[in-house]
Amino acid sequence: MPLSVLLRASHGRLSRSLGQRLLLLALGIVVLLGLIGICLKPGSSFAEVLKRAGPNVAPTLIAGLGMTCIIYTGAIDLSIASIVAVAGSVFGIAVHRGLPPSICFFACSLTAAGLSTFNGWTIRATRLPPIIVTLAGLALYRGLALILADSAVPSFPGYFSIPGEALHLPGKVYPGWLLLGAVLVAVGWEWSARTPRIWQALGSNEEAVRLAGIAPSRVLQSAFLVGGLFLGLASLIYVTRVTSIEPSRLALGFELSVIGAVVLGGTNIFGGEGSFLGTILGAFFLHFVGEALIFADISAYWQEVITGMVILSVIGADCAMHRKRKRMEELA
Amino acid sequence: MTRHTRRQFLAASAAALATRSWGADRTITIAMLPKLVNIDYFDAAKRGAQRAAAELGVTLIYDGPTEPSGSEQNKFMDTWIRQGVNAIAIAPNQPKAMKRVVDKAHAAGIKVLTWDSDAPESGRDLFVNQVDEQTLGEKLIDDLAQQMGGDGEWAIAIASLDAANLNTWRRFSEARAKAKHPKLKLVATEVTKEDENFARQKMETLMNAWPNLKGIVAFDSNSVPGACEAVKRSGKVGKVAVVGNSTPGKMRGYIKEGVLQSFYLWDPRELGALTVRLAKQLCDRKPIQNGAQLPGFGKIQLSAADPKTVIMADPIRFTKDNIDKYDFGI
Amino acid sequence: MKRWTLPALLLVEIALFTWISGVRLDSGGAAWTYFRGYFADLLAQSAPALLLALGMTLVISTAGIDLSVASQTALVACVMSTFSEGQRFWATAVPIGMLLGIGLGLTNGWLIGRLDVPPIIATLGTMILYRGLCFAWLGEAENSPFLSVPGYEFLGEFWGTLALITLAFLGFGTWFQNSRWRREVLMMGGNRVAARYAGVPVTRRTLEVYGIVGFLASIAALTFTARNGSVSASSLTGMELRVIVAVVLGGTRVQGGMASLPGTFLGVLILAVLDEGLRGASRWGEEHLPFKLSHLQFVLLGLLLVAGVWLNSRREAQGTPKPRS
């Protein structure tokens, strides 16, 4: 049976280099936490640092899980920040119309999931590279979010005010639980199901997938669909944790932190290799870098420099470590 | 006068009348360039400007970049100079980048005003200042010091480290703190990227990293609600004071809950309207003098330091008691 | 996509937006004056984008990408801005800026060529890093020594930018078109492994390509500062995206192996005309559209990109035998 051969040939559980990356990240997180521990002042609470990490990292992490599905196949989605903006606009309009909270939540998530699926469909239909289609989406959806808000709300003041506690439940009260749920589903699914590995197979060798009797375009579509479901959840948390939603600036630069978390986590940007666990560690690592910078009292002028250096050194060190092996593979 | 000549005369005078009315039809065009479009503050200013333009019978163009960028604004200036508008009012993102376009506009006979923030070295004809920078910066820190009891650690939340007017206010606040409130200690300055959620996260961490923090000054409309949310969630309401400038719409909930006691703003609609009125005044070559009456606005108040600066009003201090009295449309 | 598609698109854009903006072109003289100003502004404004796009074309044709171009340009400009004004500026700031630009580009090349970091990740990291260095270097300051330097302003004017652009596109382009270097670079983009087997010094070529991007970024910094007279740490933010869009719109294949310098030139101009047109049409938009014109800018940019590349890929598909499912 060709499929089972293919799945065995594509990376099984964790390849050695991926395992090393996960260790490196885990070590990095321990070091960062240690650094924060050293910088604690009397009255600061270390438990607080840990307790806040989950809820704060939730949108990036959950969107990262979705992005991991997409990057597995060798595709990428650059438009997620603008998709969050459209979801925010839809949510704002629903709230403005006075719809019940559950329907507003549903509309928000469904919009995000739908647009991600639409990205997949467009890639299928036009056969254009995903980076191009989603780069276009990055601009197009931002415009869509603004046009929606402007045409649905007379004399739109530039933002939606979200009043009341009920509308903020997913973002302010339950993000930790939602995160836990998403993480458990993702990791458990990766361990048992075969779909994630078919995505990886597509990313590592499209021709082989085709010869195994699976339509590559449908595999790609399913990755964007599942990625969209994760993004829908992430959007919901993102949108409901702020009191005012500005479609023009909501989630600006979100795609960079999400893709950053995914590739830090060892997922190959060209597809075919990676793990949800890596994305989870990557997102936490980035979060704790930001925290440590504040605890270590680094001036705001230098924070970006250090963040950039840290990202580059983790990935650079990893790539340098495996460079020889990769070259050999390339030439073999 | 024969019939023939009379008819000729009538035709001639009708023609003359027609030309005159066509001449009057060529209304003054005023172009207004905000720092960026699609945000509440400048959208409100636009509504005010439109109202004033309709009253005065001038044509208004209101457009700008989608990112706060000086070089993008210069492109708008180039376009409008080519189209031949009568006056351009710009809220510069990068004041020193304007010299070339202001010279070019003047060469084309176009009046240039600055509004919202100034470009003093550019040679602009007038600056419409919504509020005296020094007054605002000092009021913010004085208010905070009073709420903190004049003693303790404070921190700054600011949208960007190179936004011109935010940093001017920040400098005045810091200078005032050093001079008048020696017991206040500035412990940190954090960048919030104009993002409410990002501001909230940073302020939460900051309050944990500096457990004795007693006050936060937030310098833009998204940092203030972010800081308030952080204070609320950390359970430090009443222990950490927040002041800043933000919009009534965004702050109403927090101020009624008592998370913060006060914030500052001016009416951006009034600022937009005043800018259009003064631009019209410049185009009509009417003088702008201290104490003179400006139709639709009131008495003009010029800055003591610079006779080419008009000051709109003192900033309004919003509290629980007066917030329902104001509606800036944002 | 036919050879004439891009020029035709450009002409249609210009005609449409001239009509919409409501400029009166009653006489030949008026039209001449208007269009002279129009094209002078257009070229001078687009100079940084054109130079960066030239570099980006090379990078993308090697199947790479450089997200850090805007940060590189801004960092060079920031560093140059701290030198003292006057005649000495030419002898100090300008050469140092160029060296710095090359250095920043080579750093990218080193990460990608030597350490084998995927280009999109390496340059994402340096994009953040270089931008961070801008803030660390300048802080909140906005420096403006440029216009006090004798002769500097010329670089931002029509003739100055025309000279630079001609030099870059015609001079470099002519050499590039017929060089062995071009074939090697395209070969790397088409198939890296095959290129290595064929004896192409892949690492070296990678360093060269990114080094050239860095050098072009420093020239772009010259034209940018000459045009605007000042720089601050956040200058040029977001420019990389527009440059990438222009390059792929111009027909350079994003998977590498194919480059078109004339296409890149037209791609940049098409985007610039679109921007310029929307700026000039604000009054028309206010009267005729139910939403703001600036919103349309995003939508048009997205549609233009997809349509352009789609047309392009159809031409390619006609040449390749195997249809993909």
mmCIF file of C-alpha atoms in Angstrom, chain B residues 20 55 72 79 109 114 116 118 154 172 191 229 235 303:
data_model
loop_
_atom_site.group_PDB
_atom_site.id
_atom_site.type_symbol
_atom_site.label_atom_id
_atom_site.label_comp_id
_atom_site.label_asym_id
_atom_site.label_seq_id
_atom_site.Cartn_x
_atom_site.Cartn_y
_atom_site.Cartn_z
ATOM 1 C CA ARG B 20 -18.502 87.595 -12.668
ATOM 2 C CA GLU B 55 -20.510 77.107 6.427
ATOM 3 C CA GLU B 72 4.046 59.756 2.369
ATOM 4 C CA THR B 79 -0.010 66.155 -5.672
ATOM 5 C CA GLY B 109 1.314 80.857 -4.124
ATOM 6 C CA THR B 114 0.307 73.242 10.310
ATOM 7 C CA ASP B 116 -2.154 69.257 15.519
ATOM 8 C CA ASP B 118 4.059 71.982 14.342
ATOM 9 C CA TRP B 154 6.033 56.272 37.981
ATOM 10 C CA PHE B 172 7.663 68.515 29.182
ATOM 11 C CA VAL B 191 6.501 51.470 23.764
ATOM 12 C CA GLU B 229 -7.276 47.377 31.913
ATOM 13 C CA GLY B 235 -6.300 44.366 41.257
ATOM 14 C CA SER B 303 0.875 82.094 21.523
#
